[in-house]
Tab-separated table of C-alpha atoms in Angstrom:
chain	number	residue	atom	x	y	z
A	1	MET	CA	-22.407	44.548	40.344
A	2	LYS	CA	-18.673	44.904	40.555
A	3	ILE	CA	-16.515	42.319	38.787
A	4	THR	CA	-13.370	41.567	40.724
A	5	GLY	CA	-10.027	40.105	39.587
A	6	ALA	CA	-10.777	36.972	41.541
A	7	PHE	CA	-14.061	36.504	39.761
A	8	ILE	CA	-12.386	36.911	36.316
A	9	ARG	CA	-9.634	34.402	37.308
A	10	ALA	CA	-12.269	31.883	38.503
A	11	LEU	CA	-14.213	32.358	35.290
A	12	ILE	CA	-11.056	31.731	33.168
A	13	LEU	CA	-10.128	28.639	35.214
A	14	LEU	CA	-13.652	27.250	34.865
A	15	SER	CA	-13.497	27.826	31.044
A	16	LEU	CA	-10.207	26.068	30.809
A	17	LEU	CA	-11.465	23.104	32.898
A	18	ILE	CA	-14.415	22.756	30.530
A	19	ILE	CA	-12.205	22.852	27.462
A	20	LEU	CA	-9.908	20.168	28.959
A	21	VAL	CA	-12.736	17.949	29.883
A	22	LEU	CA	-14.322	18.263	26.381
A	23	ALA	CA	-10.908	17.698	24.655
A	24	GLY	CA	-10.251	14.619	26.856
A	25	CYS	CA	-13.570	13.134	25.975
A	26	GLU	CA	-12.967	13.694	22.294
A	27	GLY	CA	-9.574	11.985	22.425
A	28	ALA	CA	-10.961	8.978	24.258
A	29	LYS	CA	-13.311	7.996	21.484
A	30	LYS	CA	-12.448	4.638	20.005
A	31	SER	CA	-13.796	3.550	16.640
A	32	SER	CA	-15.506	0.154	16.412
A	33	PRO	CA	-13.742	-2.371	14.265
A	34	ILE	CA	-14.642	-2.155	10.566
A	35	SER	CA	-14.625	-5.196	8.383
A	36	THR	CA	-12.903	-4.499	5.046
A	37	THR	CA	-13.610	-7.977	3.745
A	38	ALA	CA	-16.082	-7.489	0.849
A	39	THR	CA	-16.370	-11.236	0.118
A	40	PRO	CA	-16.372	-14.252	2.350
A	41	ALA	CA	-13.146	-16.119	2.919
A	42	VAL	CA	-12.228	-18.529	0.204
A	43	ALA	CA	-9.443	-21.078	0.083
A	44	MET	CA	-6.844	-20.438	-2.599
A	45	PRO	CA	-6.103	-23.315	-5.077
A	46	GLU	CA	-2.677	-24.936	-4.523
A	47	GLN	CA	-1.730	-24.294	-8.199
A	48	LYS	CA	-1.799	-20.744	-9.731
A	49	PRO	CA	-4.977	-20.440	-11.799
A	50	ALA	CA	-4.637	-19.421	-15.455
A	51	ASP	CA	-6.555	-16.141	-14.819
A	52	PHE	CA	-4.446	-15.050	-11.792
A	53	ALA	CA	-3.767	-11.298	-12.013
A	54	PHE	CA	-3.463	-8.511	-9.673
A	55	SER	CA	-2.985	-4.727	-9.485
A	56	VAL	CA	-1.575	-2.775	-6.628
A	57	ARG	CA	-1.682	1.036	-6.274
A	58	TYR	CA	0.513	2.303	-3.504
A	59	GLY	CA	2.468	5.203	-1.922
A	60	VAL	CA	1.441	8.685	-0.910
A	61	THR	CA	-1.615	9.421	-3.110
A	62	ALA	CA	-1.396	5.816	-4.479
A	63	LYS	CA	-0.354	6.950	-7.921
A	64	ASN	CA	2.331	4.212	-8.248
A	65	GLU	CA	0.806	1.088	-9.753
A	66	ILE	CA	1.810	-2.394	-10.792
A	67	ASN	CA	-0.998	-3.737	-12.964
A	68	THR	CA	-0.688	-7.356	-14.296
A	69	PHE	CA	-4.221	-7.173	-15.828
A	70	ASN	CA	-2.895	-4.566	-18.282
A	71	GLY	CA	0.857	-5.523	-18.155
A	72	THR	CA	1.800	-1.996	-17.066
A	73	VAL	CA	3.712	-0.176	-14.385
A	74	THR	CA	2.979	3.478	-13.404
A	75	LYS	CA	5.421	5.638	-11.558
A	76	ASP	CA	4.361	8.663	-9.525
A	77	LEU	CA	6.498	11.589	-10.644
A	78	VAL	CA	5.015	13.819	-7.881
A	79	SER	CA	4.887	17.319	-9.359
A	80	SER	CA	5.437	16.032	-12.914
A	81	GLY	CA	2.411	13.778	-12.965
A	82	THR	CA	2.893	10.073	-13.689
A	83	ALA	CA	4.620	7.886	-16.353
A	84	THR	CA	3.489	4.458	-17.471
A	85	ALA	CA	5.478	1.706	-19.181
A	86	ASN	CA	4.498	-1.754	-20.565
A	87	LEU	CA	5.909	-4.412	-18.179
A	88	LYS	CA	4.844	-7.990	-18.213
A	89	LEU	CA	5.898	-10.266	-15.405
A	90	THR	CA	7.098	-13.747	-16.322
A	91	ASP	CA	5.065	-16.811	-15.539
A	92	ALA	CA	7.668	-17.880	-12.996
A	93	GLU	CA	7.479	-14.391	-11.335
A	94	MET	CA	3.658	-14.551	-11.269
A	95	THR	CA	3.815	-18.186	-9.777
A	96	ASP	CA	6.163	-16.909	-7.045
A	97	ILE	CA	3.894	-13.994	-6.270
A	98	TYR	CA	0.848	-16.280	-6.196
A	99	ASN	CA	2.509	-18.650	-3.809
A	100	ARG	CA	3.418	-15.776	-1.494
A	101	MET	CA	-0.205	-14.491	-1.610
A	102	ARG	CA	-1.308	-18.087	-0.857
A	103	GLU	CA	0.955	-18.180	2.181
A	104	LEU	CA	-0.648	-14.948	3.346
A	105	ASN	CA	-4.076	-16.343	2.598
A	106	VAL	CA	-5.180	-13.070	0.836
A	107	LEU	CA	-8.691	-14.559	0.192
A	108	GLY	CA	-9.120	-15.167	3.960
A	109	GLU	CA	-10.424	-12.759	6.517
A	110	LEU	CA	-7.773	-10.084	6.785
A	111	LYS	CA	-7.730	-7.314	9.422
A	112	LEU	CA	-6.598	-4.235	7.476
A	113	GLU	CA	-8.225	-1.431	9.519
A	114	VAL	CA	-6.949	-0.050	12.832
A	115	GLU	CA	-9.388	0.041	15.650
A	116	ASP	CA	-8.003	3.131	17.339
A	117	LYS	CA	-8.235	6.108	14.960
A	118	ALA	CA	-7.333	8.856	17.422
A	119	CYS	CA	-4.021	9.509	15.672
A	120	ALA	CA	-3.981	10.940	12.137
A	121	GLN	CA	-1.056	11.930	9.956
A	122	VAL	CA	-0.587	13.697	6.598
A	123	PRO	CA	0.746	12.605	4.249
A	124	TYR	CA	0.363	8.929	4.577
A	125	VAL	CA	1.057	5.769	2.566
A	126	GLU	CA	-1.908	3.788	1.225
A	127	GLU	CA	-2.348	0.591	-0.746
A	128	HIS	CA	-5.196	-0.623	-2.920
A	129	TRP	CA	-5.032	-4.194	-4.252
A	130	LEU	CA	-7.302	-5.948	-6.677
A	131	ILE	CA	-6.567	-9.748	-6.879
A	132	GLN	CA	-8.223	-12.067	-9.395
A	133	ILE	CA	-8.350	-15.822	-8.804
A	134	ASN	CA	-10.647	-18.220	-10.692
A	135	GLY	CA	-12.815	-15.414	-12.077
A	136	GLU	CA	-13.402	-13.842	-8.612
A	137	GLN	CA	-11.875	-10.422	-7.794
A	138	ARG	CA	-10.970	-9.435	-4.243
A	139	PRO	CA	-10.182	-5.756	-3.265
A	140	LEU	CA	-7.862	-5.147	-0.297
A	141	ASP	CA	-7.324	-1.568	0.983
A	142	TRP	CA	-5.326	-0.163	3.915
A	143	SER	CA	-3.465	2.986	4.833
A	144	GLU	CA	-0.976	4.417	7.386
A	145	GLU	CA	-3.328	7.422	7.996
A	146	HIS	CA	-3.934	6.498	11.611
A	147	CYS	CA	-0.247	5.987	12.532
A	148	GLN	CA	-0.462	2.186	12.903
A	149	ILE	CA	-0.399	-0.784	10.550
A	150	PRO	CA	-2.306	-3.959	11.424
A	151	SER	CA	-0.210	-7.127	11.036
A	152	ASP	CA	-2.108	-8.328	7.943
A	153	ALA	CA	-1.551	-4.956	6.256
A	154	ARG	CA	2.165	-5.195	7.206
A	155	LYS	CA	2.339	-8.506	5.430
A	156	LEU	CA	0.730	-7.090	2.342
A	157	LYS	CA	3.132	-4.185	2.446
A	158	GLU	CA	6.140	-6.607	2.699
A	159	LEU	CA	4.787	-8.540	-0.362
A	160	ARG	CA	4.338	-5.257	-2.226
A	161	ASN	CA	7.931	-4.339	-1.413
A	162	VAL	CA	9.145	-7.671	-2.860
A	163	ILE	CA	7.085	-6.995	-6.042
A	164	VAL	CA	8.346	-3.415	-6.315
A	165	GLU	CA	11.894	-4.562	-5.945
A	166	LEU	CA	11.324	-6.975	-8.792
A	167	VAL	CA	9.699	-4.330	-11.045
A	168	THR	CA	12.172	-1.516	-10.327
A	169	SER	CA	15.079	-3.804	-11.351
A	170	ARG	CA	13.570	-4.173	-14.890
A	171	SER	CA	14.817	-1.950	-17.766
A	172	GLU	CA	11.195	-0.937	-18.663
A	173	TYR	CA	10.854	0.730	-15.196
A	174	GLN	CA	14.340	2.155	-15.120
A	175	ALA	CA	13.661	3.973	-18.435
A	176	LEU	CA	10.866	5.983	-16.769
A	177	PRO	CA	11.685	9.619	-15.778
A	178	GLU	CA	12.808	10.565	-12.255
A	179	ALA	CA	10.276	12.032	-9.862
A	180	VAL	CA	10.376	15.798	-9.308
A	181	GLY	CA	9.535	17.159	-5.872
A	182	GLY	CA	8.212	15.271	-2.886
A	183	TYR	CA	5.293	14.963	-0.412
A	184	GLU	CA	5.320	16.792	2.886
């Protein structure tokens, strides 16, 4: 049997068509929604409870942390590790943060996961919250890995930015070393 140039071209075209069909099917996959709510929705008290505390780890690799349980702030120094300082927020600052969380209804049903996970990026920003109210702790996690941020995650990010601005203005944070390097 003699193999002609036309036969080889037809075989190559057929192979390319199969690859395109398979790649198109792979890209069309949609993930089903995932609930990230570990506990049922609970109404937040109007007044800040005495045991109100939170921690939030954030950024690329989530090594930055503001932790009111321990009264600390940790700064990601990238290639130089991390540095931690004692930093206690005032009662007025904690009350303001609590009221902002109450407006967001952080104990409610929050949508923090994207449904379409076809896009992926590296590196990406992520946030991990732990919020304590009246003896109950609620974790909240989200990331920008899939190129989108659901509106509830965007609201948490805005709140985190307010808290970071507050913390970075304090002398305890400013005394920490500068980061060395960066994430690509």
